Coordinates of C-alpha atoms in Angstrom, one line a residue:
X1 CA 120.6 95.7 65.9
X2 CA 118.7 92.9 64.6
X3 CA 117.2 90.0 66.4
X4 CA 115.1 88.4 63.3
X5 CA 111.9 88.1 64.7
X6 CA 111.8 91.6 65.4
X7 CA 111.8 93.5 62.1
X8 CA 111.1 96.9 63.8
X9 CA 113.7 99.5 63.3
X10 CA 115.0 101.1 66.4
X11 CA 115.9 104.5 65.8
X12 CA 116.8 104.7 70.0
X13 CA 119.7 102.1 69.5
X14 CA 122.5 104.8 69.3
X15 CA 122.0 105.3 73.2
X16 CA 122.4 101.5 73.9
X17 CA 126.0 101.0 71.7
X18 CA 126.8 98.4 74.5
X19 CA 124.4 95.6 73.5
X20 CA 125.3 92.8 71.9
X21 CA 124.7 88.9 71.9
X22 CA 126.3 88.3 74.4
X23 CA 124.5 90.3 76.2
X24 CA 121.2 88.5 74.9
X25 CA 122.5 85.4 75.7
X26 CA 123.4 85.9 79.3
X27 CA 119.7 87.4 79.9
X28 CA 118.0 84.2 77.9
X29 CA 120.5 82.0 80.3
X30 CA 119.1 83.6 83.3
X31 CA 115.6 83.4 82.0
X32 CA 116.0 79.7 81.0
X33 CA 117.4 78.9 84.8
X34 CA 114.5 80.7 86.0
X35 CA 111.8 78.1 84.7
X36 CA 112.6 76.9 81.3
X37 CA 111.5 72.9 82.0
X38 CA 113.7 72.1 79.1
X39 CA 116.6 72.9 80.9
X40 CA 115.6 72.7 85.0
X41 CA 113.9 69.4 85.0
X42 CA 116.7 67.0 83.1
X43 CA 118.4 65.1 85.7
X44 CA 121.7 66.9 85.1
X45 CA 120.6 70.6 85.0
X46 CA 122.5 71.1 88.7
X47 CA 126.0 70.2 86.1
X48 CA 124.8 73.4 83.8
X49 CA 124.1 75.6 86.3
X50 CA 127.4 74.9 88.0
X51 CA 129.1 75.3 84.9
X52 CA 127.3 78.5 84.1
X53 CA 127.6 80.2 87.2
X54 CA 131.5 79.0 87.1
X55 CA 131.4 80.8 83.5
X56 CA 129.8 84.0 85.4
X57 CA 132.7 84.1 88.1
X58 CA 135.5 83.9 86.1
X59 CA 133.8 87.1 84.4
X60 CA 133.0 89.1 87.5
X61 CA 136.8 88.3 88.3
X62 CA 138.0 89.8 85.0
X63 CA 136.2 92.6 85.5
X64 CA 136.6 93.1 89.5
X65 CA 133.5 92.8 90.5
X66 CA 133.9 89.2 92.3
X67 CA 134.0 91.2 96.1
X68 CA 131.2 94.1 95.1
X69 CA 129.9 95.4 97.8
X70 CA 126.8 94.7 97.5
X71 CA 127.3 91.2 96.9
X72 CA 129.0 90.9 100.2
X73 CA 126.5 92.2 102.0
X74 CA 123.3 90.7 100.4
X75 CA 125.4 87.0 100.7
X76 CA 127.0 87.7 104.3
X77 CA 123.3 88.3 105.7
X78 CA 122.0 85.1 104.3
X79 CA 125.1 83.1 105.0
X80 CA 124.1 84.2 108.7
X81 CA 120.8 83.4 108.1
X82 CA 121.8 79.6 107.3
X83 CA 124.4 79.3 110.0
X84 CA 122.2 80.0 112.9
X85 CA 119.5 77.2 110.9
X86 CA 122.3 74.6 110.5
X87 CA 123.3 75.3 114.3
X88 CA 119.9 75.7 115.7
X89 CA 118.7 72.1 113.8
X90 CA 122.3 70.5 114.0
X91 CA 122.1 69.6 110.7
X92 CA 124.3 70.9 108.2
X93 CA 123.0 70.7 104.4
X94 CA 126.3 72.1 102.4
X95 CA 124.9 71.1 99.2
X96 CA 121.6 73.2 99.3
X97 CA 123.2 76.5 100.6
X98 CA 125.8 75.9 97.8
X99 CA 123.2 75.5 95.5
X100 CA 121.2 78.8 96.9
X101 CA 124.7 80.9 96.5
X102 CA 124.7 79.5 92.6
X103 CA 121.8 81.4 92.4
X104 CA 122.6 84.4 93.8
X105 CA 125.4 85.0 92.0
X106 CA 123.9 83.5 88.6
X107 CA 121.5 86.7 89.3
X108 CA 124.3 89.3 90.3
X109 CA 126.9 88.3 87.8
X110 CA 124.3 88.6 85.0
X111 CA 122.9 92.0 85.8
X112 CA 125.9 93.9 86.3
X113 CA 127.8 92.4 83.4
X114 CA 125.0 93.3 81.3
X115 CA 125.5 96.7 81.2
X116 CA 121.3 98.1 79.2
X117 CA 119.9 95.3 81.9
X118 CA 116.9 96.6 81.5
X119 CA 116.3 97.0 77.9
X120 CA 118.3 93.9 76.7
X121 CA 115.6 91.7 79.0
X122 CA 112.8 93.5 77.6
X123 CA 113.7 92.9 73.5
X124 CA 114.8 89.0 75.5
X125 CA 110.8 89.0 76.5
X126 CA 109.6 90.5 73.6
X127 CA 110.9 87.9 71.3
X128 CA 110.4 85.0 73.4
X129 CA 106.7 86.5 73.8
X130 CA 106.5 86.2 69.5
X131 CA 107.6 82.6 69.4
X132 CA 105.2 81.5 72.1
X133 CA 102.4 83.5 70.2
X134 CA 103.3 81.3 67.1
X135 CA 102.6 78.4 69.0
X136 CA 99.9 79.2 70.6
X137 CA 98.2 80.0 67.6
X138 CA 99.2 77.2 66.1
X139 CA 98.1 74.9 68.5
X140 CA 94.6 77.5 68.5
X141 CA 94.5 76.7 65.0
X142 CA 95.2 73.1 64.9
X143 CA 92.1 72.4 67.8
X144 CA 89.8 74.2 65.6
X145 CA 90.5 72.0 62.5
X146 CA 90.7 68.9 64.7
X147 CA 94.7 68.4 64.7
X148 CA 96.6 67.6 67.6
X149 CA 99.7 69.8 66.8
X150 CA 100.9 69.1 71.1
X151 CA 101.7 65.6 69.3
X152 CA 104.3 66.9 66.9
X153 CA 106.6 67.5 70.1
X154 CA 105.7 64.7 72.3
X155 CA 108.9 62.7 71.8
X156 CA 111.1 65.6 72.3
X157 CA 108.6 66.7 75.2
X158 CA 108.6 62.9 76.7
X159 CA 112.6 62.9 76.5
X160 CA 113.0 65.9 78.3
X161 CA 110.0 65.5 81.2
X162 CA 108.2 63.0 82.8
X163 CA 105.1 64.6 83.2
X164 CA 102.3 63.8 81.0
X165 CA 100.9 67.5 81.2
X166 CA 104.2 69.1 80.0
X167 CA 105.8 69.1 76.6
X168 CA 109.0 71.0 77.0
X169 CA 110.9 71.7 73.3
X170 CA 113.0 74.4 75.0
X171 CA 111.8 77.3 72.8
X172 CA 107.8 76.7 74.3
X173 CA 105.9 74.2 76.6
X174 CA 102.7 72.8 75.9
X175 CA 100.0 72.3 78.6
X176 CA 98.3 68.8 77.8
X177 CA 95.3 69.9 80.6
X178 CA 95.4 73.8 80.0
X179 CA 95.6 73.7 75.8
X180 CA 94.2 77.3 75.7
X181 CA 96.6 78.9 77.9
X182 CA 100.3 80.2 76.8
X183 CA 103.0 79.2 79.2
X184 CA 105.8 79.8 76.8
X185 CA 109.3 78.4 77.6
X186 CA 108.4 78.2 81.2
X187 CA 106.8 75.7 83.5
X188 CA 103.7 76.9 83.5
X189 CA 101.2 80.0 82.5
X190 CA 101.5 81.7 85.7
X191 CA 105.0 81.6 85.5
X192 CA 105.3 83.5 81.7
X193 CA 103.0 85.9 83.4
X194 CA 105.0 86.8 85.8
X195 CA 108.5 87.3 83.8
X196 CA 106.2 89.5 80.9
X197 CA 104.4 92.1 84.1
X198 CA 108.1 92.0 85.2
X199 CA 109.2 92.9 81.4
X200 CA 106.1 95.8 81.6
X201 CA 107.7 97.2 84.8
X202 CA 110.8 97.3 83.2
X203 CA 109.1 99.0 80.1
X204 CA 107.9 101.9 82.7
X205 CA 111.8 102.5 84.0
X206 CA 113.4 103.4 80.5
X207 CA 110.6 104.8 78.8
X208 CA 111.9 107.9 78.2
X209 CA 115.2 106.1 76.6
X210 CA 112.6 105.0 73.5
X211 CA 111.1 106.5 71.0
X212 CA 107.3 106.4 71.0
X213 CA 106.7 103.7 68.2
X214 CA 109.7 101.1 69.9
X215 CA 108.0 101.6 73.3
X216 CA 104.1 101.2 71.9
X217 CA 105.2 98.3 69.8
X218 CA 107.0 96.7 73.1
X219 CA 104.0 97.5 75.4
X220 CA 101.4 95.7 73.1
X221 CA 103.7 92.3 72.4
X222 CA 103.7 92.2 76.0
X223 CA 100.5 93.0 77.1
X224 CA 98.5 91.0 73.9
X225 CA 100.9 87.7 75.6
X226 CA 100.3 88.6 78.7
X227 CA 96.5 87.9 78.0
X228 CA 96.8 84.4 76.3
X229 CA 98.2 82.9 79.5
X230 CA 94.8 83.4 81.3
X231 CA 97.0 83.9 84.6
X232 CA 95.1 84.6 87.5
X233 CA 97.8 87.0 89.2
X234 CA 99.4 88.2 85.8
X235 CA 95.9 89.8 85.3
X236 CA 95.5 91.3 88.8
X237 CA 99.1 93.0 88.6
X238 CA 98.7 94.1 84.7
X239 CA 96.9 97.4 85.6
X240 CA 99.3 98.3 88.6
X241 CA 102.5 97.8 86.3
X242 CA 100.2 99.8 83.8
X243 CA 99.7 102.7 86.9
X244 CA 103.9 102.7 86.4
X245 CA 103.8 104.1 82.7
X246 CA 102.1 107.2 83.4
X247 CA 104.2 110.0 83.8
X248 CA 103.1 111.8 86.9
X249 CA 106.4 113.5 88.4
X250 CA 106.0 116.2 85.0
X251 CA 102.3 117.3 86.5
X252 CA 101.9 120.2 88.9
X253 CA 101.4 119.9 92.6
X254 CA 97.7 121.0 91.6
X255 CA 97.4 118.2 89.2
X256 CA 99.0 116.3 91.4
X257 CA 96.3 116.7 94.2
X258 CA 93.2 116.5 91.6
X259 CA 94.4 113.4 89.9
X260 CA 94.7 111.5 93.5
X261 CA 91.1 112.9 94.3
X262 CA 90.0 111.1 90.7
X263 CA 91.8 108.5 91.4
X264 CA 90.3 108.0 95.0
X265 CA 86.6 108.9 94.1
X266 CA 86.8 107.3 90.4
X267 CA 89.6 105.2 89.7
X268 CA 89.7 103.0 92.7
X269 CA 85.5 102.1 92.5
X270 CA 86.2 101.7 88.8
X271 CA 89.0 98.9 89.3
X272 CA 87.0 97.1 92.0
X273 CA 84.0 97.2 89.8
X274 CA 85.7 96.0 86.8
X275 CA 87.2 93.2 88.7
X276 CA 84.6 92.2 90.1
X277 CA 82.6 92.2 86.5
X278 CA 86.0 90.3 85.1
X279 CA 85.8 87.6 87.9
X280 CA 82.0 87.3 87.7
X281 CA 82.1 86.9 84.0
X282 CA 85.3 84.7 83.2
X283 CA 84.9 81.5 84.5
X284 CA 89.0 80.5 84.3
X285 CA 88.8 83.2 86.4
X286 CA 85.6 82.4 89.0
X287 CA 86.5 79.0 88.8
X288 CA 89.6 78.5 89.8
X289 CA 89.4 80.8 93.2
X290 CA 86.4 79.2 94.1
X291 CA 87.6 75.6 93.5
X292 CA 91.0 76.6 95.4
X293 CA 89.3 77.7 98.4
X294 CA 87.1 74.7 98.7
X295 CA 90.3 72.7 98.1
X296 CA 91.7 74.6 101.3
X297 CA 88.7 74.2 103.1
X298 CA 88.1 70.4 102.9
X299 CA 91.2 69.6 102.8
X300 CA 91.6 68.1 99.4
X301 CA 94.3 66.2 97.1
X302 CA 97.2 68.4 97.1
X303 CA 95.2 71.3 98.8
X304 CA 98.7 72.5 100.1
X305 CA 99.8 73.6 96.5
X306 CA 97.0 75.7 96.0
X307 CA 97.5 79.5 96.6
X308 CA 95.8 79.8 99.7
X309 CA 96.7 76.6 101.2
X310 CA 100.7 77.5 100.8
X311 CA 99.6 80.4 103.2
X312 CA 97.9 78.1 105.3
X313 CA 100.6 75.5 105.4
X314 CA 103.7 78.2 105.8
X315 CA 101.5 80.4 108.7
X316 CA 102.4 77.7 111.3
X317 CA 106.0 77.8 110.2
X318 CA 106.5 81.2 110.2
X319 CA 104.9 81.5 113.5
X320 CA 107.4 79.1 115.2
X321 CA 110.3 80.6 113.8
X322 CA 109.7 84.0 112.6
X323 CA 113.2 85.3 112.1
X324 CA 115.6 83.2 110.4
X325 CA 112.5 80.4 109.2
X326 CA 113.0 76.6 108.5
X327 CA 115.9 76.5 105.8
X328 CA 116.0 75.0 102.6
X329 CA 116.4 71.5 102.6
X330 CA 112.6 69.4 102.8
X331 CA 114.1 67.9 106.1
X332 CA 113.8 71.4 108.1
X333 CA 111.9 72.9 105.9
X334 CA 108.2 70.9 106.2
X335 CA 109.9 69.5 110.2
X336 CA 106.6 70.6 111.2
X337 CA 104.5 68.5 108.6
X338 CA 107.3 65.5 107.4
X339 CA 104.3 63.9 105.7
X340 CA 104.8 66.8 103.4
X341 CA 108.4 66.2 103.1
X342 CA 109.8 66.1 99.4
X343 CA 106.9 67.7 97.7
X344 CA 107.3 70.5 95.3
X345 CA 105.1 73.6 93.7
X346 CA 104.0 75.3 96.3
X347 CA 101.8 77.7 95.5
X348 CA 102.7 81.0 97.6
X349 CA 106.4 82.5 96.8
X350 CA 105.9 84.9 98.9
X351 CA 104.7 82.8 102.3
X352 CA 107.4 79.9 100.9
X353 CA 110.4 82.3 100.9
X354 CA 109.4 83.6 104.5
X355 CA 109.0 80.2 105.6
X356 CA 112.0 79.4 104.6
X357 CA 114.4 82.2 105.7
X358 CA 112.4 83.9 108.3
X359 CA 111.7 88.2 108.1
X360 CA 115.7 88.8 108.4
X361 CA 116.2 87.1 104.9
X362 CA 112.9 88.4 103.1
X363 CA 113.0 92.2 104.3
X364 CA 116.9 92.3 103.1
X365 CA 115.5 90.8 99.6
X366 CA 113.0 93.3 99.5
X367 CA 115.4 96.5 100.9
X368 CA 117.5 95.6 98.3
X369 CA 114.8 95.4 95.8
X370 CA 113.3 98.7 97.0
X371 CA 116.3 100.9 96.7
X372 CA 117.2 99.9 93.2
X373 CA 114.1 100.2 92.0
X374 CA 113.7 103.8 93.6
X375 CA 116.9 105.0 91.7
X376 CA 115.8 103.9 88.9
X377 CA 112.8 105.5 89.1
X378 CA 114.6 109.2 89.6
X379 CA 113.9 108.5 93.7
X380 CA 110.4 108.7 93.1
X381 CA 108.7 107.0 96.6
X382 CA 105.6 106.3 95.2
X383 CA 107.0 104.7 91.8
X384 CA 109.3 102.2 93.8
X385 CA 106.0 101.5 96.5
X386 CA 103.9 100.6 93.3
X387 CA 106.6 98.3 91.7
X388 CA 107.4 96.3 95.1
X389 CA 103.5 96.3 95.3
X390 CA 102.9 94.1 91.2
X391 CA 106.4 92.3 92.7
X392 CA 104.5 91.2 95.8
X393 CA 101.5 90.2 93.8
X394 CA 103.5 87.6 91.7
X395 CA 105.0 86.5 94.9
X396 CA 101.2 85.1 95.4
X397 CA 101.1 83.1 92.2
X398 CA 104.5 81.4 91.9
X399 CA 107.5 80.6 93.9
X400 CA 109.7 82.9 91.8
X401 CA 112.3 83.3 94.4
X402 CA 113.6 80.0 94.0
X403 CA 114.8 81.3 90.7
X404 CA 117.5 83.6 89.7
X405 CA 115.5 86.4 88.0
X406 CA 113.7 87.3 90.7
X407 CA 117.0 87.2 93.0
X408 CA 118.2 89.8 90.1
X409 CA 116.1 92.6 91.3
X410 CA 117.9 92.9 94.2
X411 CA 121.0 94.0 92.2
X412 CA 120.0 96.3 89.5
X413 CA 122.3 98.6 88.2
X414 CA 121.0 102.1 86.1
X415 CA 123.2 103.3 83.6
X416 CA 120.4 104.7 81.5
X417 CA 121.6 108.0 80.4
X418 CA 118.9 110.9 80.3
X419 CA 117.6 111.5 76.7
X420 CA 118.8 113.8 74.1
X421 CA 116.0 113.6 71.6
X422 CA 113.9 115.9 70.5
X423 CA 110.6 116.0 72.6
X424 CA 107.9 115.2 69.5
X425 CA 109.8 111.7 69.8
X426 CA 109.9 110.6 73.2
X427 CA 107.8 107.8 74.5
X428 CA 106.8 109.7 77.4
X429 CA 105.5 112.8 75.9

């Protein structure tokens, strides 16, 4: 298969026969609903989703997957969820629970029709992580040489968004305020950080599907972009998704015990050290944690987007309503703080998706998540404990779950079949 960009020949592709472009193009749909400003931010981007996920259910009907199982279930509890909201407030918001079901089965329909999920979003990021690295060094290039290359796309950019900060093309986004940072297609840095640890993780799962120069050359495109978005929480999860690559279920029980006492007496005081030599020593780093918590503290301009002023703002929700949270629409959702009422980017997916459907909807996301992800890790406890870990840790930077990607990993499907090749070859020798 050939994608362009990617000139590397892939000597593994006779165990994915399935892939093709459709199957690319459904995973760059899903990735451009999930935060391509291009496509979300245009005042009729509710009519393509619609239409997509329209597109999505006639498939899942040709194929009879429309009443899996698993869909059922994972929709029934959250359709109970909302019912008890809409009969507890009296207020009935049909269009925003429509809207939250378009993205639950945007995520559903595209992961099981796409049969090498996994490996088809991984060559997705991988090439969408080589175009933004164009840009990025172009515009790198062009500030050095005193050209303002962000102004090439600014009627395009000024077409598709409103903001002055953001110049959306649809293949990248240009930061006008953060120039040195890589957001790619998506709304922002953090956000390309996230979808590239998630495309690591994935990297970990079908490792031993790829021979060892396909799987380096993936785990550097990924990891190089991950570093030019200077994200905050895409550099705190990198090493844990990195824990995932290393192949401990081959090691004895022995090995097994003295690796965890390195790990415990070494590896541990090592990370904390280096992290706190990283935050000492990078001031995007230093500065932005400290400037956030004196944001929260005195109670700045738009403290409440900040990362630990989401937590601080959604607390007093989820204390009132623990259980089945505050909804979706701004009127229940900020009831509490109405002043608040209509303001978006909050900073804390985590806190924001608890807020809003309460432990009943956030511990059957992450159930869901958890047992797929344990499959396709052979079963392994500690593998699917790790992953739901680097998942929570995004959770802090971004509101992913208001997307359908992250939605996804609740429905993962492993086909991957176990290797055949000979052992000098495989990725996880």
């Amino acid at each position: 298969m050939n994608l362009g960009i990617i000139s590397i020949k892939h000597s593994s592709m006779k165990e994915f026969p399935e892939t093709n472009w459709q199957d690319y193009l459904l995973v760059y749909s899903l990735l451009c609903f999930s935060g391509n400003l291009a496509i979300t931010i245009v005042s009729f981007n509710e009519l393509f989703q619609i239409a997509f996920a329209g597109y999505l259910i006639a498939k899942l009907y040709q194929n009879k997957l429309l009443l899996h199982p698993k869909l059922l279930i994972f929709s029934y509890i959250f359709l109970t969820v909302m019912v008890v909201q809409c009969v507890e407030f009296d207020f009935f918001p049909f269009i925003t629970i429509a809207g939250f079901f378009i993205r639950v089965i945007t995520a559903f329909a595209v992961v099981v029709l796409v049969k090498k999920f996994l490996y088809v979003y991984i060559r997705t990021m991988v090439v969408l992580a080589i175009i933004s690295l164009f840009f990025y060094v172009l515009q790198e290039v062009g500030t050095l040489v005193g050209y303002d290359i962000i102004a090439i796309f600014h009627p395009i950019g000024s077409y598709l968004s409103d903001s002055p900060k953001r110049v959306p093309f649809f293949l990248h986004t240009y930061l006008t305020d953060s120039s040195h940072r890589n957001s790619g297609m998506f709304w922002e840095p953090g956000a390309f950080a996230g979808y590239l640890v998630i495309g690591l993780v994935f990297l970990s799962i079908i490792k031993k599907q790829l021979v060892q120069k396909e799987y380096k050359y993936y785990l550097f495109i990924l990891s190089i972009t991950l570093f030019t978005t200077l994200s905050t929480t895409g550099y705190i999860a990198y090493p844990f998704a990195m824990i995932l690559h290393f192949n401990r279920n081959k090691l004895s029980v022995r090995a097994k015990f003295r690796n965890s006492l390195i790990v415990l007496s070494i590896v541990i005081p090592l990370l904390i050290f280096t992290s706190f030599f990283v935050y000492r020593n990078l001031p995007f780093l230093q500065g932005k944690i400290e400037a956030q918590f004196q944001k929260v503290e005195y109670k700045d301009h738009r403290w409440h987007l900040t990362r630990f002023g989401s937590i601080m703002l959604d607390w007093q929700y989820i204390q009132e309503r623990p259980l089945t949270g505050w909804g979706l629409h701004s009127l229940t959702r900020f009831a509490l703080t109405p002043s608040m009422e209509g303001l978006s980017g909050m900073g804390n997916g985590f806190s924001d998706f608890l807020a809003k459907f309460g432990l009943i909807g956030f511990t059957t996301w992450l159930f869901f998540v958890f047992s797929r992800i344990r499959q396709g890790y052979d079963r392994s406890l500690y593998r699917a404990l790790v992953f739901c870990f680097v998942i929570m840790i995004l959770l802090q930077g971004e509101a992913f779950l208001n997307y359908p990607l992250f939605l996804s990993l609740a429905f993962i499907a492993y086909t991957m079949k176990e290797n055949t090749k000979p052992a000098n070859l495989r990725a996880d020798k």
